[in-house]
CSV table of C-alpha atoms and ligand atoms in Angstrom, one decimal:
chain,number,residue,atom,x,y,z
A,1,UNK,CA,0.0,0.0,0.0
A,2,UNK,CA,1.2,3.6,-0.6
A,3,UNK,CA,2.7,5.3,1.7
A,4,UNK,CA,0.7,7.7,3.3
A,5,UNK,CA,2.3,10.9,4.8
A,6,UNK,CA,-0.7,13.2,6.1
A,7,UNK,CA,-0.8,15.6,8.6
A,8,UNK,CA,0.0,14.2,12.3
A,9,UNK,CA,-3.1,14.7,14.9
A,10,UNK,CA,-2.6,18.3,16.3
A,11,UNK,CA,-1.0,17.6,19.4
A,12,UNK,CA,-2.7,19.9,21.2
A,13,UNK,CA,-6.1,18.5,20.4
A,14,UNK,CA,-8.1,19.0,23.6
A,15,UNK,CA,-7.8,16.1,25.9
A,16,UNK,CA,-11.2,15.7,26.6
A,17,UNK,CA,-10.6,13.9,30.3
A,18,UNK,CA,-12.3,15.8,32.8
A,19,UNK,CA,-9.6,18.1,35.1
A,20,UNK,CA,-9.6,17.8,38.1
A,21,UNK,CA,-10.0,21.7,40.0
A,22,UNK,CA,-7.8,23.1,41.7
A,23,UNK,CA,-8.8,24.0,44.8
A,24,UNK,CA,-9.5,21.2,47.2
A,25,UNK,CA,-13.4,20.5,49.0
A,26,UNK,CA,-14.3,22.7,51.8
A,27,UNK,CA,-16.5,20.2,53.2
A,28,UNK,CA,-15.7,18.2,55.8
A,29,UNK,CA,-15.4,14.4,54.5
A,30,UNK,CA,-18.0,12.5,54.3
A,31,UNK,CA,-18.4,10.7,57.6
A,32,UNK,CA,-19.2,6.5,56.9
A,33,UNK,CA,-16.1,6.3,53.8
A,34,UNK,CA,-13.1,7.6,52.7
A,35,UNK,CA,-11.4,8.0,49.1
A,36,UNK,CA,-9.1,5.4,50.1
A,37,UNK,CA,-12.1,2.9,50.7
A,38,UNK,CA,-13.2,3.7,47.4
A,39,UNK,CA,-14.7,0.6,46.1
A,40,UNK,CA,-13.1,-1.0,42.6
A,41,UNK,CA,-15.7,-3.6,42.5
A,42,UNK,CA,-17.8,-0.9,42.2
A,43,UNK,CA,-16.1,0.9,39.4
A,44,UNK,CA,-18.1,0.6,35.6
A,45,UNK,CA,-14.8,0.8,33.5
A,46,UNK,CA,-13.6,-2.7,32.5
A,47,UNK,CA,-10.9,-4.0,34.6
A,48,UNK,CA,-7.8,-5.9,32.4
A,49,UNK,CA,-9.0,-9.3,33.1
A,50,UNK,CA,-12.8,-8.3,31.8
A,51,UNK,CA,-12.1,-6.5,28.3
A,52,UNK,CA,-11.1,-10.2,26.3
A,53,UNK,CA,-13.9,-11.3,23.3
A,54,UNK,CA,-15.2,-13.9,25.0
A,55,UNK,CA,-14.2,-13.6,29.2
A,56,UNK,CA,-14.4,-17.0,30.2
A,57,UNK,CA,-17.5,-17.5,27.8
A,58,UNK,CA,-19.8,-14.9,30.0
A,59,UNK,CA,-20.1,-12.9,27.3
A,60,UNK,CA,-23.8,-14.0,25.7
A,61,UNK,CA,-22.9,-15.0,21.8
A,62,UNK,CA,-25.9,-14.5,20.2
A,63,UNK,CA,-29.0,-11.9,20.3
A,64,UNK,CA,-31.2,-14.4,22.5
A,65,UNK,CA,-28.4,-14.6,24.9
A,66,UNK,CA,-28.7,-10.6,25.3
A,67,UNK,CA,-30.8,-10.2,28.1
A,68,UNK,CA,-32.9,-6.8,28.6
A,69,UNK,CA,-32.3,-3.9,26.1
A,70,UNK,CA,-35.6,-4.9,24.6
A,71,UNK,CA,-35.6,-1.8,22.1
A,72,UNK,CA,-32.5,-1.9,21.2
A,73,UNK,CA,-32.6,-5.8,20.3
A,74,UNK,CA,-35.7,-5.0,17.6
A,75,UNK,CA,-34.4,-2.3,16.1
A,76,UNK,CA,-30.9,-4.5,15.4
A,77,UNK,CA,-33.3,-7.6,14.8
A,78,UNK,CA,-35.2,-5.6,12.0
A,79,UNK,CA,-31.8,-4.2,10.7
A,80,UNK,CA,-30.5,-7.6,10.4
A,81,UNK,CA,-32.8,-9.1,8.7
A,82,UNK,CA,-33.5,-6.1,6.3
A,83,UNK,CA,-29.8,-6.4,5.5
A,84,UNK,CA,-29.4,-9.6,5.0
A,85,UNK,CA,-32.3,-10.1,2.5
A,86,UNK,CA,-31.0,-7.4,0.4
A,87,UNK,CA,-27.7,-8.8,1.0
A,88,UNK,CA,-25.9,-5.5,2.2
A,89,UNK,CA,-23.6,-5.1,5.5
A,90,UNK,CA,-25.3,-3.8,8.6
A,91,UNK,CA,-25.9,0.4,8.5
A,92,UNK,CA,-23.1,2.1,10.4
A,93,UNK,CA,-24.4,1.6,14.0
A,94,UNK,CA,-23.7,4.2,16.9
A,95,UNK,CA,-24.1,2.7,20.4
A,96,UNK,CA,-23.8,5.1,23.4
A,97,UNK,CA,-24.5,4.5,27.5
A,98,UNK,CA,-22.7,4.7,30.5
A,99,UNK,CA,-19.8,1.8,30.4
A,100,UNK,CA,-20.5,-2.1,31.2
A,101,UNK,CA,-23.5,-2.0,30.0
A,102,UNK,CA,-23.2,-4.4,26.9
A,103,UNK,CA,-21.9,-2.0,23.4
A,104,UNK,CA,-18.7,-4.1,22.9
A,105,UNK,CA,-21.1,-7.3,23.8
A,106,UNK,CA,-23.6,-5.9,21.3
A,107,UNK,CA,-20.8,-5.5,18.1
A,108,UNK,CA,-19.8,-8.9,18.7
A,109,UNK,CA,-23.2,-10.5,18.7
A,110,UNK,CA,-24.1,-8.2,15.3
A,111,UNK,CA,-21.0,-9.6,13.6
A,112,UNK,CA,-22.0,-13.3,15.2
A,113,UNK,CA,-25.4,-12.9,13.8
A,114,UNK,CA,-24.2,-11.4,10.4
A,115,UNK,CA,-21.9,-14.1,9.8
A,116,UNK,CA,-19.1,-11.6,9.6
A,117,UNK,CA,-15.8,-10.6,11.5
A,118,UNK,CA,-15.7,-8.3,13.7
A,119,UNK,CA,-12.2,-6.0,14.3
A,120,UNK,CA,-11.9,-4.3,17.6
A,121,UNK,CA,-10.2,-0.9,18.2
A,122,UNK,CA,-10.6,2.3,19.5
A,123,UNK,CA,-9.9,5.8,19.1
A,124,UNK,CA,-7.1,6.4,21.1
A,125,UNK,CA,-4.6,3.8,18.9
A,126,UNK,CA,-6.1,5.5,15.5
A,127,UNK,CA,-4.1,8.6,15.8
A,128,UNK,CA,-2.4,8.3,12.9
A,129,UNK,CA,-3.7,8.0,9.0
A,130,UNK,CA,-2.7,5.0,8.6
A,131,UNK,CA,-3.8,2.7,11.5
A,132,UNK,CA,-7.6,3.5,10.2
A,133,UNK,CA,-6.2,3.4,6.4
A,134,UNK,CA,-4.8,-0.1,7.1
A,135,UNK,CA,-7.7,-1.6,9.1
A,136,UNK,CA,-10.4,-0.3,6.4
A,137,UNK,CA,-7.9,-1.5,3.4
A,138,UNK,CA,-8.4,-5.0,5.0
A,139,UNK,CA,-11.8,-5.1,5.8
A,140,UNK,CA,-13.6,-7.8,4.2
A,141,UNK,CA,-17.0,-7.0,2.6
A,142,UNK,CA,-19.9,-6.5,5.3
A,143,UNK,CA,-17.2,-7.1,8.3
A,144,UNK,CA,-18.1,-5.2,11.0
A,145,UNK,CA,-15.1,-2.3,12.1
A,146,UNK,CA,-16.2,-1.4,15.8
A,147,UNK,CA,-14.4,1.8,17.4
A,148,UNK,CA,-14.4,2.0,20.9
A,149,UNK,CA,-14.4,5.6,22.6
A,150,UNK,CA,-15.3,7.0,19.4
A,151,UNK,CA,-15.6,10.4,20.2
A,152,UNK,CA,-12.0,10.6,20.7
A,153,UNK,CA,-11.1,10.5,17.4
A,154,UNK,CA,-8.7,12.6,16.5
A,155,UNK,CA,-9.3,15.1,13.1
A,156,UNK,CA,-7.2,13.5,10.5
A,157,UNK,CA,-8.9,9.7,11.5
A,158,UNK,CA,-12.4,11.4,11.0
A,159,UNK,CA,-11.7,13.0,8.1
A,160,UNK,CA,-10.8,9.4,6.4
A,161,UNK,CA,-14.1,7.7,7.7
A,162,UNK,CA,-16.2,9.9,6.2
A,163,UNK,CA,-15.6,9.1,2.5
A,164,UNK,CA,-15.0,5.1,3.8
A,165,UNK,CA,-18.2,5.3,5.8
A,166,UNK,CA,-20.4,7.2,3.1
A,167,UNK,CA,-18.7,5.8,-0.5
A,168,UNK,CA,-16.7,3.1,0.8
A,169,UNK,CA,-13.6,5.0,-0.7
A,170,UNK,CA,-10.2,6.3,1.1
A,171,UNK,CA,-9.0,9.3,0.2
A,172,UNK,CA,-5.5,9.3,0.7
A,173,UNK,CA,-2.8,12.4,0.5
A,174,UNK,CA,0.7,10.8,-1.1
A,175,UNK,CA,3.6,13.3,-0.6
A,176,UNK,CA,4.2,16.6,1.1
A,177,UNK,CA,3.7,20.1,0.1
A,178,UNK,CA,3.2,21.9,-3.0
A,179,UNK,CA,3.6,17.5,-4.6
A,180,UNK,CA,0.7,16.4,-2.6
A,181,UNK,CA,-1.7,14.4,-4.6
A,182,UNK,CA,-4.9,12.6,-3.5
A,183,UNK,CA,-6.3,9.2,-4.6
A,184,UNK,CA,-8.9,7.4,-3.9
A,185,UNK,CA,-8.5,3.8,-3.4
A,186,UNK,CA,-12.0,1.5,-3.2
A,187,UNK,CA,-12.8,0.2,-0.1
A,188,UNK,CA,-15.4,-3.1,0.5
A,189,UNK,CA,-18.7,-2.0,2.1
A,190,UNK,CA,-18.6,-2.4,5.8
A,191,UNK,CA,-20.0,-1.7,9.0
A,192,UNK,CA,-18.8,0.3,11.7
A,193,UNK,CA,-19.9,0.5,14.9
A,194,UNK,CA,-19.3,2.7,17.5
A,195,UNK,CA,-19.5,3.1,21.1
A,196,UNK,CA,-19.1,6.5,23.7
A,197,UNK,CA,-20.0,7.0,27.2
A,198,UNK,CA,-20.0,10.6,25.8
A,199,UNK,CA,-22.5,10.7,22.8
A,200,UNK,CA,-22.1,14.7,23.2
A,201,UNK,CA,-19.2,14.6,22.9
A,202,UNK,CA,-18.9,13.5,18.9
A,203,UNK,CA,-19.1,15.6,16.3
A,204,UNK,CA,-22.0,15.9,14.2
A,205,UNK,CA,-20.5,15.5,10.7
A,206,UNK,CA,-19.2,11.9,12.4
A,207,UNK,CA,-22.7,11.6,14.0
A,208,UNK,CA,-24.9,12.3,11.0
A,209,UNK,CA,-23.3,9.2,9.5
A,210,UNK,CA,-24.3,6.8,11.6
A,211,UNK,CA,-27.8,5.4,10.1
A,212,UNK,CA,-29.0,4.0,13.7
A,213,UNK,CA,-27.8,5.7,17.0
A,214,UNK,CA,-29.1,3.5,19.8
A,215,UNK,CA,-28.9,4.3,23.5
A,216,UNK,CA,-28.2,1.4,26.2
A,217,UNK,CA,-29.9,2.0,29.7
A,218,UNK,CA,-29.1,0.7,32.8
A,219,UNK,CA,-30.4,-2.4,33.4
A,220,UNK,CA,-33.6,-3.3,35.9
A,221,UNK,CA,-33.2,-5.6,38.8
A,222,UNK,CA,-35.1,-8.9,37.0
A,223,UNK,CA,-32.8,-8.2,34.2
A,224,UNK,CA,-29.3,-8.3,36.4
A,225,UNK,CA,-30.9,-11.1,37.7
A,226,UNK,CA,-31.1,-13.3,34.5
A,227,UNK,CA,-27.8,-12.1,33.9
A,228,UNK,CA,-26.1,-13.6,37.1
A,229,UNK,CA,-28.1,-16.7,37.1
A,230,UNK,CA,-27.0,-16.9,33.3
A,231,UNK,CA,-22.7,-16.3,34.1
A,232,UNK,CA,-23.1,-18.1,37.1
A,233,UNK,CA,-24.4,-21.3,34.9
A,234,UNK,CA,-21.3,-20.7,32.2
A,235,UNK,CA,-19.0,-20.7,35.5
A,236,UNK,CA,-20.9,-23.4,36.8
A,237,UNK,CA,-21.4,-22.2,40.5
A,238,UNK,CA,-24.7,-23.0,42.0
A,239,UNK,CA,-26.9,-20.3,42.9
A,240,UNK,CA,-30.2,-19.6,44.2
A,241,UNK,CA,-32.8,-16.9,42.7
A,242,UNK,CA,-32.8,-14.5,45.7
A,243,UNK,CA,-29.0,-15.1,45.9
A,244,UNK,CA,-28.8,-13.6,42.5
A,245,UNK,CA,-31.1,-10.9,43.3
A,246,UNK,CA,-29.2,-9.9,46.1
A,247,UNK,CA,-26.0,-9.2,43.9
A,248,UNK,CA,-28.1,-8.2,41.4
A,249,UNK,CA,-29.6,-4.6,43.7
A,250,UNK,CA,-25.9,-3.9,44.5
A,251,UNK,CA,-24.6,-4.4,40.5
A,252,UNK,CA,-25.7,-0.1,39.9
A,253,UNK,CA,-27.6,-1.5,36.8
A,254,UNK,CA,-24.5,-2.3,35.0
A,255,UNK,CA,-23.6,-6.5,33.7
A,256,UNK,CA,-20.1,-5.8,34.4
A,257,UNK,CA,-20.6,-4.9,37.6
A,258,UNK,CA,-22.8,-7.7,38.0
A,259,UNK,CA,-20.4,-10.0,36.7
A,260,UNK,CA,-17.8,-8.7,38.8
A,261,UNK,CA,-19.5,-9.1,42.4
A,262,UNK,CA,-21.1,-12.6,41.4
A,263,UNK,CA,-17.5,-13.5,40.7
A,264,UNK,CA,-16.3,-12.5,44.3
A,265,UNK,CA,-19.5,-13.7,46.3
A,266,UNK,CA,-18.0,-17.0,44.4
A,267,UNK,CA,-14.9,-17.0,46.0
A,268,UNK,CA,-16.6,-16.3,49.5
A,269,UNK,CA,-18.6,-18.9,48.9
A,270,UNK,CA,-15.6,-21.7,48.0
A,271,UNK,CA,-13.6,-20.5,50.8
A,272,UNK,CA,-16.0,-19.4,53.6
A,273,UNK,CA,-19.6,-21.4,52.9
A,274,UNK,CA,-20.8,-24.1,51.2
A,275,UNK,CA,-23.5,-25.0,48.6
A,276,UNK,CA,-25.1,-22.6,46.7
A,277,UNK,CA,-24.5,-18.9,46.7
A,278,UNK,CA,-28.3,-18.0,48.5
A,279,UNK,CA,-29.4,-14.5,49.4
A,280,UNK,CA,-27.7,-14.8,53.0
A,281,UNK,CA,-24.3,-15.7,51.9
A,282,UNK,CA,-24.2,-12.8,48.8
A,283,UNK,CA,-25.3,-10.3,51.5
A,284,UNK,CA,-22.5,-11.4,54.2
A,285,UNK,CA,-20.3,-11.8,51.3
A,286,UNK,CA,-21.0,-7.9,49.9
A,287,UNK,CA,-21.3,-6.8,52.8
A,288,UNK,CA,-18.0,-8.0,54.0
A,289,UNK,CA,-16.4,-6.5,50.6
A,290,UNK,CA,-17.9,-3.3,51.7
A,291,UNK,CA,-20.3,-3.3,49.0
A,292,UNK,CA,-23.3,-0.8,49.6
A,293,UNK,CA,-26.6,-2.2,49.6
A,294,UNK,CA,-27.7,-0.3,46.5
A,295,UNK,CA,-24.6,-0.4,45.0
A,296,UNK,CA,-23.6,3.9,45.8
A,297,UNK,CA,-19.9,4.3,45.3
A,298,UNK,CA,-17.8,6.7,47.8
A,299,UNK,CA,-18.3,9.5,45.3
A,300,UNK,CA,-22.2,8.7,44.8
A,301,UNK,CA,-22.3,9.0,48.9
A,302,UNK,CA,-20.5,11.7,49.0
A,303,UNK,CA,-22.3,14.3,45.9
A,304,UNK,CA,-25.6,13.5,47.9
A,305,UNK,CA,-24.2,13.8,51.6
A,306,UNK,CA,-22.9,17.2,50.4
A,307,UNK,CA,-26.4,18.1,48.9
A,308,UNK,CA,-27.9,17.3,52.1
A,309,UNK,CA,-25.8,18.3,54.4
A,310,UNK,CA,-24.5,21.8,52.7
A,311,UNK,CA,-27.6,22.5,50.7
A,312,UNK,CA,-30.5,20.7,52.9
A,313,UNK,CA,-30.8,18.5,49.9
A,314,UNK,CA,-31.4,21.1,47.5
A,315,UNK,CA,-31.8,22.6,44.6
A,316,UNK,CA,-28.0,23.2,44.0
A,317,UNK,CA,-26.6,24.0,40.8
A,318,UNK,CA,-24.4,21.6,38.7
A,319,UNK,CA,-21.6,23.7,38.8
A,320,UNK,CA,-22.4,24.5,43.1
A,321,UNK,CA,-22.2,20.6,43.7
A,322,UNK,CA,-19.0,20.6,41.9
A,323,UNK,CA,-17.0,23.4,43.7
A,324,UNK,CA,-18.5,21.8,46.7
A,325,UNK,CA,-17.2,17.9,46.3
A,326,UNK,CA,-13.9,18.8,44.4
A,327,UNK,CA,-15.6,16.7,41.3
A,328,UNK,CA,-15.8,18.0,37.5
A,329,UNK,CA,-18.9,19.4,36.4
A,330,UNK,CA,-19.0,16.8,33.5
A,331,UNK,CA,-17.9,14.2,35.5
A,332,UNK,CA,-20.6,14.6,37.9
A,333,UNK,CA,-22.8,15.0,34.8
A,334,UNK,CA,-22.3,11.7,32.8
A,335,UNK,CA,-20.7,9.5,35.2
A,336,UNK,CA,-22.8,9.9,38.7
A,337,UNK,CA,-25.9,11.5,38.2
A,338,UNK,CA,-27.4,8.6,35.8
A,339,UNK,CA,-27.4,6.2,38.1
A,340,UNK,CA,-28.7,8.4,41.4
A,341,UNK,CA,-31.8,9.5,39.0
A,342,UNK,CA,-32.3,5.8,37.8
A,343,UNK,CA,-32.5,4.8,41.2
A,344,UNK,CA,-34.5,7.7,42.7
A,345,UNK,CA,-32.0,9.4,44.9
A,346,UNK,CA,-31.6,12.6,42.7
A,347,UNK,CA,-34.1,14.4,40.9
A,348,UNK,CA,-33.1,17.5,38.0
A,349,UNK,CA,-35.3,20.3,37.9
A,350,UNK,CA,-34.9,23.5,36.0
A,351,UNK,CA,-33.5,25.7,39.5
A,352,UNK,CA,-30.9,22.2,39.8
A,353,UNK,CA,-30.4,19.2,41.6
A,354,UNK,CA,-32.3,17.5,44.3
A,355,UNK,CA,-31.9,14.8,47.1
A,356,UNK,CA,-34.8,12.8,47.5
A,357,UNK,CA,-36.3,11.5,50.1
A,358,UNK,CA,-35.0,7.6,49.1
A,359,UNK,CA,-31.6,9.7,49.6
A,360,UNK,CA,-31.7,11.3,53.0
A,361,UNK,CA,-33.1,7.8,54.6
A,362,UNK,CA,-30.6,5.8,52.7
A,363,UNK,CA,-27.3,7.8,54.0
A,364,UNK,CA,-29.1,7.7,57.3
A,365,UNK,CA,-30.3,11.8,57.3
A,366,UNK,CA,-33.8,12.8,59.3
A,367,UNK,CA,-35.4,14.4,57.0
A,368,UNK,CA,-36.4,18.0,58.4
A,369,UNK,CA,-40.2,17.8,59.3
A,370,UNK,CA,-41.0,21.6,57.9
A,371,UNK,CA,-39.3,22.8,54.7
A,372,UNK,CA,-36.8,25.3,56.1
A,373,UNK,CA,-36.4,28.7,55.3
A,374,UNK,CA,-35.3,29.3,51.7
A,375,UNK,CA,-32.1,29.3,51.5
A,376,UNK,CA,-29.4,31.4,49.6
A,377,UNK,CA,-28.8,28.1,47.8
A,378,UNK,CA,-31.8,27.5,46.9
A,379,UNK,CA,-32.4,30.4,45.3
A,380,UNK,CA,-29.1,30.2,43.6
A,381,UNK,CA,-29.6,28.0,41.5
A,382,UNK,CA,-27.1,27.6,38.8
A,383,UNK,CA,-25.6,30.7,39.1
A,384,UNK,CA,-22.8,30.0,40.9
A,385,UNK,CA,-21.5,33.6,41.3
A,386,UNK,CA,-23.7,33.9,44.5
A,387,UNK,CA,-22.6,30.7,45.9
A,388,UNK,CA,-22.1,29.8,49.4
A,389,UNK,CA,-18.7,29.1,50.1
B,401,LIG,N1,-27.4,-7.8,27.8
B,401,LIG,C1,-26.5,-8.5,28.4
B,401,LIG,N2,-26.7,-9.8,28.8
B,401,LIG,C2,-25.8,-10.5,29.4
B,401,LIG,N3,-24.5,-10.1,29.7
B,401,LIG,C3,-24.2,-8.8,29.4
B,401,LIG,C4,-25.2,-8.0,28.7
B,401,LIG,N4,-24.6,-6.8,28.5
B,401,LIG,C5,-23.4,-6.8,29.0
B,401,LIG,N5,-23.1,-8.1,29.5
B,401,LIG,C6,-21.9,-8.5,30.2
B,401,LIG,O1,-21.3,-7.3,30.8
B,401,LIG,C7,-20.0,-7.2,30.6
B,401,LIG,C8,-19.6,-5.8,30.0
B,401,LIG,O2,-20.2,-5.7,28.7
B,401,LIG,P1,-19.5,-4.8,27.6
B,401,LIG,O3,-20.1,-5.2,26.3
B,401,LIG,O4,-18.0,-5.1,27.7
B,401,LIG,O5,-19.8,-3.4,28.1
B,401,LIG,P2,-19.4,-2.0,27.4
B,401,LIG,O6,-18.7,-2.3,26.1
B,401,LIG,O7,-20.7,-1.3,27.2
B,401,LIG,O8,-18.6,-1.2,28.4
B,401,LIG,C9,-19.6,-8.4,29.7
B,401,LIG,O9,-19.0,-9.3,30.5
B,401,LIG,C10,-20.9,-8.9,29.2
B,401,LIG,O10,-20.8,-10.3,29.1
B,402,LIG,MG1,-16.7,-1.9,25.8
């Protein structure tokens, strides 16, 4: 293949990982945990040992072993079939939800059920022209490209998938300067599929392109359920329904973390019990790994301890609760705040962000009988100029 000498990624591309502030939290800590107890089982980004295609076998193989993600499954379901009877490659598929919830499990199924291959990257290690140029140049027709983290692509990469995703031609740039030339080579028709935690975050040129954009949601208790009674039969440990179940409310909606936990109320199990894992044993085992019972991380306790200590649960402005907890805005944003609103223990409203009821009896606050006066902070709001501090 040609050589191809483009222009490197600007190295000063904006790193979009949150910063950190400066200035440390005023608060005083949070009184039951501390950073240092911050709890990994409880962490949604795949650990080393969890990111291989097919972990041990738990991950499901095929669309019926996809449990939950109802809309999502007929939309692909229709897309498959209406592919395959024209005989055409999957549209370009964008899949987008917090992490561990099932994108990478869903490209490998799609490539599974389209009798394809499936190539794994992601954005990060296509910085350079030619690391997209040479996996598109050896796609085979209908093979499914899936780019993790997609919305970090840097420029020059985009650039190249937009004639590859829309003409299934690369444009290339030979030579430097004023002896520059382009060509276009012909690609085969593929798929690509991509996954972000941070659907905001793409651009919309790269966005428009996608034909389906699906979103995953966290996943409800019956459906964690089926999910560790299904990994516990691939790892053949006996279990027991409400033993499931029990993991299952502390899993923070998310398979992996499901997974994850089943996996160490396992090894309780082996060394400390015996039998089958049953709803005692997962909650002495969770317990014991200092596992909330609804699954709250130290920073989860900690944003709503702050709201309802500082703020008398609110309203408090995005931007307030992050001055206040040392957090990132964004961070706060995308990575806590899904999970406290799918659970009830946070509620948005136009003047900002609330802790609910569920909240103040699950960190172990009395709730105050009367509302209190109105605060400064809660007519504040998002304007953070007035704050409090
Ligand atoms: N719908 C599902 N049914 C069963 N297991 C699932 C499902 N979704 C995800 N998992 C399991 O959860 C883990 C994480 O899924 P993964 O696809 O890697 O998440 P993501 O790519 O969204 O971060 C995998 O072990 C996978 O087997
Ligand atoms: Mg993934």
């Amino acid at each position: 293949m040609a050589i191809i000498s483009s222009k490197q990624p600007d190295p000063q591309q904006p790193d979009d990982e949150p910063q950190k502030p400066k200035q440390k939290p005023k608060q005083k800590p949070e009184p039951q945990t501390t950073p240092s107890q911050k709890n990994q089982l409880l962490e949604t980004a795949a650990r080393p040992d969890e990111v291989s295609r097919n972990e041990d076998g738990i991950r499901p193989q095929s669309l019926d072993d996809y449990i939950g993600q109802k809309a999502l499954k007929e939309v692909l379901q229709i897309a498959i079939q209406a592919a395959q009877s024209r005989n055409e490659p999957l549209d370009h598929l964008l899949l987008y939800g917090p992490p561990g919830l099932g994108k990478t499990t869903m490209a490998l199924i799609l490539a599974q059920e389209m009798k394809v291959d499936c190539k794994i990257t992601t954005a990060p290690a296509l910085e350079r022209p030619r690391d997209i140029a040479g996996l598109l140049v050896n796609a085979k027709a209908g093979d499914i490209l899936f780019i993790d983290e997609i919305h970090r692509l840097s420029r020059v990469t985009e650039e190249i998938l937009y004639p590859a995703m829309e003409d299934a031609r690369l444009d290339i740039t030979i030579g430097k300067g004023q002896s520059a030339r382009t060509r276009s080579i012909p690609l085969q028709p593929f798929t690509l599929v991509g996954a972000t935690t941070k659907v905001g975050a793409l651009t919309s040129p790269l966005r428009d392109r996608f034909g389906l954009i699906q979103r995953l949601r966290f996943y409800e208790l019956d459906e964690l359920t089926s999910i560790i009674l299904r990994t516990a039969t691939v790892l053949k440990t006996e279990i027991k329904e409400p033993g499931a179940m029990e993991i299952a409310r502390r899993a923070r909606g998310t398979p992996r973390i499901a997974n994850r936990l089943l996996k160490r109320v396992r090894d309780y199990v082996q060394v400390k019990a015996s039998g089958p894992i049953t709803e005692q044993i997962a909650g002495e085992a969770l317990e014991l790994f200092n596992v909330d019972p609804c699954g709250l991380d130290w920073t989860d306790r900690r944003l709503l301890s702050v709201m309802i200590e500082n703020f008398n649960g609110g309203p408090v402005g995005l931007d307030t609760m992050a001055a206040a907890t040392g957090e990132d805005a964004q961070t706060i944003e995308e990575v806590y705040e899904p999970y406290l609103l799918q659970i009830g223990y946070l509620q948005r409203t136009p003047r900002g962000r609330i802790a609910t009821p569920a909240a103040w009896r699950h960190l172990g606050y009395e709730m105050p009988e009367k509302p209190t006066l109105v605060t400064l902070s809660s007519i504040n709001d998002d304007n953070d100029q007035l704050s409090l501090m």
